[in-house]
């Protein structure tokens, strides 16, 4: 945690009757950081977000937004949050522009600034030429984009996206992921829940793996993968004295294992990007010539499977 | 306040795109009032030119004042405007009214002359027939006119008696010039209420308030809809008070109710010749009625879990109160148990207020306005507490 986190959630708990839906969930997000909450349906992602956004009373725990406590009764911290609900929350009988204008006013935007922000968001979500059409006439992807756009109007410090790409066509999905990347690059903190491994891998600086209301593990993708003993794999296809190459490679620090067969050398390493140059140099030094190199970083899939005993599939 | 208006403005925009509100709030009451007036209007209010009103006179006084009143009636009879039948007892007179043999009876109480001569307040009673609102109204105005004339005359005569100029028995004959003095004899109009409204006004007023119930419930229903459609989540996530959401919804209902009612008043006046009465009084009644109905329907709707359930509950309450309140047809016996029960409904108080307005001054509507305001306050408070439950994700 650097200086003061944009969001700091501590020991959040929520019970629905007998169901302990969220159990002692803690995490923090810094400015410019994207935190991925990755877990299957029913894991407690939406419930966690509802407590973070001050929508739902918690049964213990604390939420701080830039140091300010957030409860269901506090209004001030809400100005710093842009919350994009999992289910579409737009008025189908209003146009895109009317939807944006209405919600912008709830965040005390007015006058020139209101107009500017609405135009800007229309641009960002790519709905400028459909701004005056009723939202009900939009495609699923366009509705999703509008749903997200509403959360951006007041330029929040923390953007919360709850499974924003569910049921979206690939093109819209890509547009959504790109805009999240851009917002993060601008310094916005993002809390992104998903049950898609690829999205968490692509967007999140850190990932929390949540299952049955508990965060099972948390860290960068690399940390998570290493936690369960998965390693990067470098495959080099080369001609030449491969035996000496292999023994030299084995001597390098950070290399776990090396094997060779049919002119292909496979290395299991802790960090492929740190070791790749050195490995290629070693091959060349031994007088072998490289014809192809493939670097495979193990995905979260394996880590997830290991941590939860579940495959992350719909 | 800005937030409340922002929410109300959004809801008004949404509603204005939804044709059903025009149908429920405006087209239905107007069309039905028009049809009701065609079908039932004649039997309730037949003011044909050839019609002569038949009145009964129950003279329990037999004194000078009664004699003078008899002369007034005889005069009108000779002009072929009315016909007069005398009844020996009050009971006989009332039976005749109930049977419809006469349009109204006027009862001169036993102590009329003695009260008038001693300067005490006295009252003439007018009992009107249910099916002849106009006949009853005219009987009242005859009695009213007489008592007003009597008042000024009595006043002059009393002065004369006091100064010894005239002997007390000559007072009745002294009835001549009328000043602007208050009447000594109050005319008690037993059949006040809806009967003083003409048929067109009665139907359009009754149906307007009936359909208002459906329009007035939209605020709560839309809160339940927002919860169902997920937009409530957004409202709660934004930095606004939950009470602002409720206030915005209530404001929407009240505005829609007011616009619908005012439009109905204007349209029915222009198209159907309805006669609502003095605008200020009508406005007072409309505002208090709209507030009462919005409060009542918000409470009822707030008890429901879903928008559909709320709509059903509200319909049941609207129809029940509409029937009970004598909205569709005048209640045949207003003195019966059922007839009295109607005053549990805002509908009856609204119609009563309008009737009082048409028969009197704006001040006469105040009891009805007060009752409607009370309903608004009581159910408004109850609605507020149930509505808080609805403002959740
Ligand atoms: N309002 C509620 N009442 C009762 N149970 C609920 C409610 N909301 C969610 N749950 C349950 O809590 C668990 C977590 O749900 P949720 O937070 O929506 O998970 P996710 O968003 O990860 O799919 C699920 O088992 C779900 O059925
Ligand atoms: Mg969810």
Short mmCIF file of N, CA and C in Angstrom, two decimals, chain A residues 55 72 75 78-79 83-85 88-91 93-94 98 102-103 105-107 147 150-151, chain B residues 3 6-7 9-10 13-14 17 226 229-231 233-242 393:
data_model
loop_
_atom_site.label_atom_id
_atom_site.label_comp_id
_atom_site.label_asym_id
_atom_site.label_seq_id
_atom_site.Cartn_x
_atom_site.Cartn_y
_atom_site.Cartn_z
N UNK A 55 -23.99 0.45 -0.62
CA UNK A 55 -25.35 0.09 -0.99
C UNK A 55 -25.96 -0.85 0.02
N UNK A 72 -23.70 2.91 4.60
CA UNK A 72 -24.91 3.15 3.80
C UNK A 72 -25.45 4.56 4.02
N UNK A 75 -22.69 10.23 2.49
CA UNK A 75 -22.86 10.68 1.11
C UNK A 75 -21.53 11.08 0.48
N UNK A 78 -19.28 8.86 -1.66
CA UNK A 78 -19.92 8.38 -2.89
C UNK A 78 -19.51 9.19 -4.12
N UNK A 79 -19.17 10.47 -3.88
CA UNK A 79 -18.75 11.31 -5.00
C UNK A 79 -17.47 10.80 -5.64
N UNK A 83 -19.86 3.67 -9.75
CA UNK A 83 -20.25 2.27 -9.60
C UNK A 83 -21.04 1.81 -10.82
N UNK A 84 -20.57 0.76 -11.45
CA UNK A 84 -21.28 0.23 -12.61
C UNK A 84 -21.86 -1.13 -12.23
N UNK A 85 -23.18 -1.17 -12.01
CA UNK A 85 -23.79 -2.41 -11.53
C UNK A 85 -23.69 -3.53 -12.57
N UNK A 88 -27.76 -4.19 -16.05
CA UNK A 88 -27.94 -2.89 -16.69
C UNK A 88 -28.78 -1.99 -15.81
N UNK A 89 -28.30 -0.78 -15.57
CA UNK A 89 -29.06 0.18 -14.77
C UNK A 89 -29.17 1.46 -15.58
N UNK A 90 -30.01 1.39 -16.61
CA UNK A 90 -30.26 2.56 -17.44
C UNK A 90 -31.76 2.65 -17.69
N UNK A 91 -32.22 3.82 -18.11
CA UNK A 91 -33.64 3.97 -18.42
C UNK A 91 -33.84 3.76 -19.92
N UNK A 93 -36.31 4.09 -21.79
CA UNK A 93 -37.17 5.06 -22.47
C UNK A 93 -36.54 6.44 -22.58
N UNK A 94 -35.36 6.59 -22.00
CA UNK A 94 -34.64 7.86 -22.18
C UNK A 94 -33.55 7.64 -23.22
N UNK A 98 -29.96 11.70 -22.42
CA UNK A 98 -30.83 11.98 -21.27
C UNK A 98 -30.44 11.13 -20.06
N UNK A 102 -29.20 12.93 -16.66
CA UNK A 102 -29.90 12.70 -15.39
C UNK A 102 -28.93 12.27 -14.30
N UNK A 103 -28.10 11.28 -14.60
CA UNK A 103 -27.20 10.77 -13.57
C UNK A 103 -26.11 11.79 -13.23
N UNK A 105 -26.46 14.93 -13.08
CA UNK A 105 -27.04 15.91 -12.14
C UNK A 105 -27.06 15.36 -10.72
N UNK A 106 -27.24 14.04 -10.59
CA UNK A 106 -27.23 13.45 -9.24
C UNK A 106 -25.87 13.65 -8.58
N UNK A 107 -24.83 13.81 -9.42
CA UNK A 107 -23.49 14.05 -8.89
C UNK A 107 -23.14 15.53 -8.91
N UNK A 147 -24.07 1.84 -19.79
CA UNK A 147 -24.08 1.50 -18.37
C UNK A 147 -22.75 1.88 -17.70
N UNK A 150 -22.09 5.91 -17.57
CA UNK A 150 -22.73 6.63 -16.47
C UNK A 150 -21.81 6.69 -15.25
N UNK A 151 -21.04 5.62 -15.06
CA UNK A 151 -20.13 5.58 -13.92
C UNK A 151 -18.91 6.48 -14.07
N UNK B 3 -32.11 18.06 -6.42
CA UNK B 3 -32.12 16.62 -6.67
C UNK B 3 -33.54 16.11 -6.82
N UNK B 6 -34.77 17.07 -10.07
CA UNK B 6 -34.11 16.28 -11.11
C UNK B 6 -34.80 14.93 -11.27
N UNK B 7 -35.11 14.30 -10.15
CA UNK B 7 -35.77 12.99 -10.19
C UNK B 7 -37.19 13.13 -10.74
N UNK B 9 -38.35 15.46 -12.67
CA UNK B 9 -38.34 15.84 -14.08
C UNK B 9 -38.06 14.62 -14.96
N UNK B 10 -37.14 13.77 -14.48
CA UNK B 10 -36.85 12.54 -15.23
C UNK B 10 -38.09 11.66 -15.31
N UNK B 13 -40.64 13.04 -17.65
CA UNK B 13 -40.24 12.78 -19.04
C UNK B 13 -40.58 11.34 -19.42
N UNK B 14 -40.28 10.41 -18.49
CA UNK B 14 -40.58 9.01 -18.76
C UNK B 14 -42.08 8.79 -18.92
N UNK B 17 -43.77 9.85 -22.07
CA UNK B 17 -43.54 8.99 -23.23
C UNK B 17 -44.41 7.75 -23.17
N UNK B 226 -38.02 0.79 -10.39
CA UNK B 226 -36.59 1.12 -10.41
C UNK B 226 -35.80 0.07 -9.65
N UNK B 229 -35.67 -2.91 -12.01
CA UNK B 229 -34.84 -2.70 -13.20
C UNK B 229 -33.40 -2.33 -12.87
N UNK B 230 -33.07 -2.23 -11.60
CA UNK B 230 -31.68 -2.02 -11.22
C UNK B 230 -31.26 -0.56 -11.15
N UNK B 231 -32.09 0.36 -11.63
CA UNK B 231 -31.67 1.76 -11.59
C UNK B 231 -31.69 2.30 -10.16
N UNK B 233 -30.32 0.92 -7.71
CA UNK B 233 -28.93 0.74 -7.26
C UNK B 233 -28.13 2.01 -7.54
N UNK B 234 -28.30 2.53 -8.75
CA UNK B 234 -27.56 3.74 -9.15
C UNK B 234 -27.97 4.93 -8.31
N UNK B 235 -29.29 5.06 -8.08
CA UNK B 235 -29.76 6.20 -7.29
C UNK B 235 -29.15 6.13 -5.88
N UNK B 236 -29.12 4.92 -5.32
CA UNK B 236 -28.60 4.78 -3.96
C UNK B 236 -27.09 4.97 -3.93
N UNK B 237 -26.43 4.58 -5.02
CA UNK B 237 -24.97 4.72 -5.06
C UNK B 237 -24.54 6.18 -5.20
N UNK B 238 -25.47 7.03 -5.65
CA UNK B 238 -25.09 8.43 -5.88
C UNK B 238 -25.20 9.22 -4.57
N UNK B 239 -24.52 10.36 -4.51
CA UNK B 239 -24.48 11.11 -3.24
C UNK B 239 -25.75 11.90 -3.00
N UNK B 240 -26.89 11.22 -2.94
CA UNK B 240 -28.15 11.91 -2.63
C UNK B 240 -28.81 11.16 -1.47
N UNK B 241 -29.64 11.89 -0.75
CA UNK B 241 -30.35 11.27 0.36
C UNK B 241 -31.45 10.35 -0.16
N UNK B 242 -31.71 9.29 0.58
CA UNK B 242 -32.79 8.40 0.18
C UNK B 242 -34.13 9.12 0.25
N UNK B 393 -31.59 -1.89 -2.74
CA UNK B 393 -31.21 -2.51 -4.01
C UNK B 393 -31.92 -3.83 -4.19
#
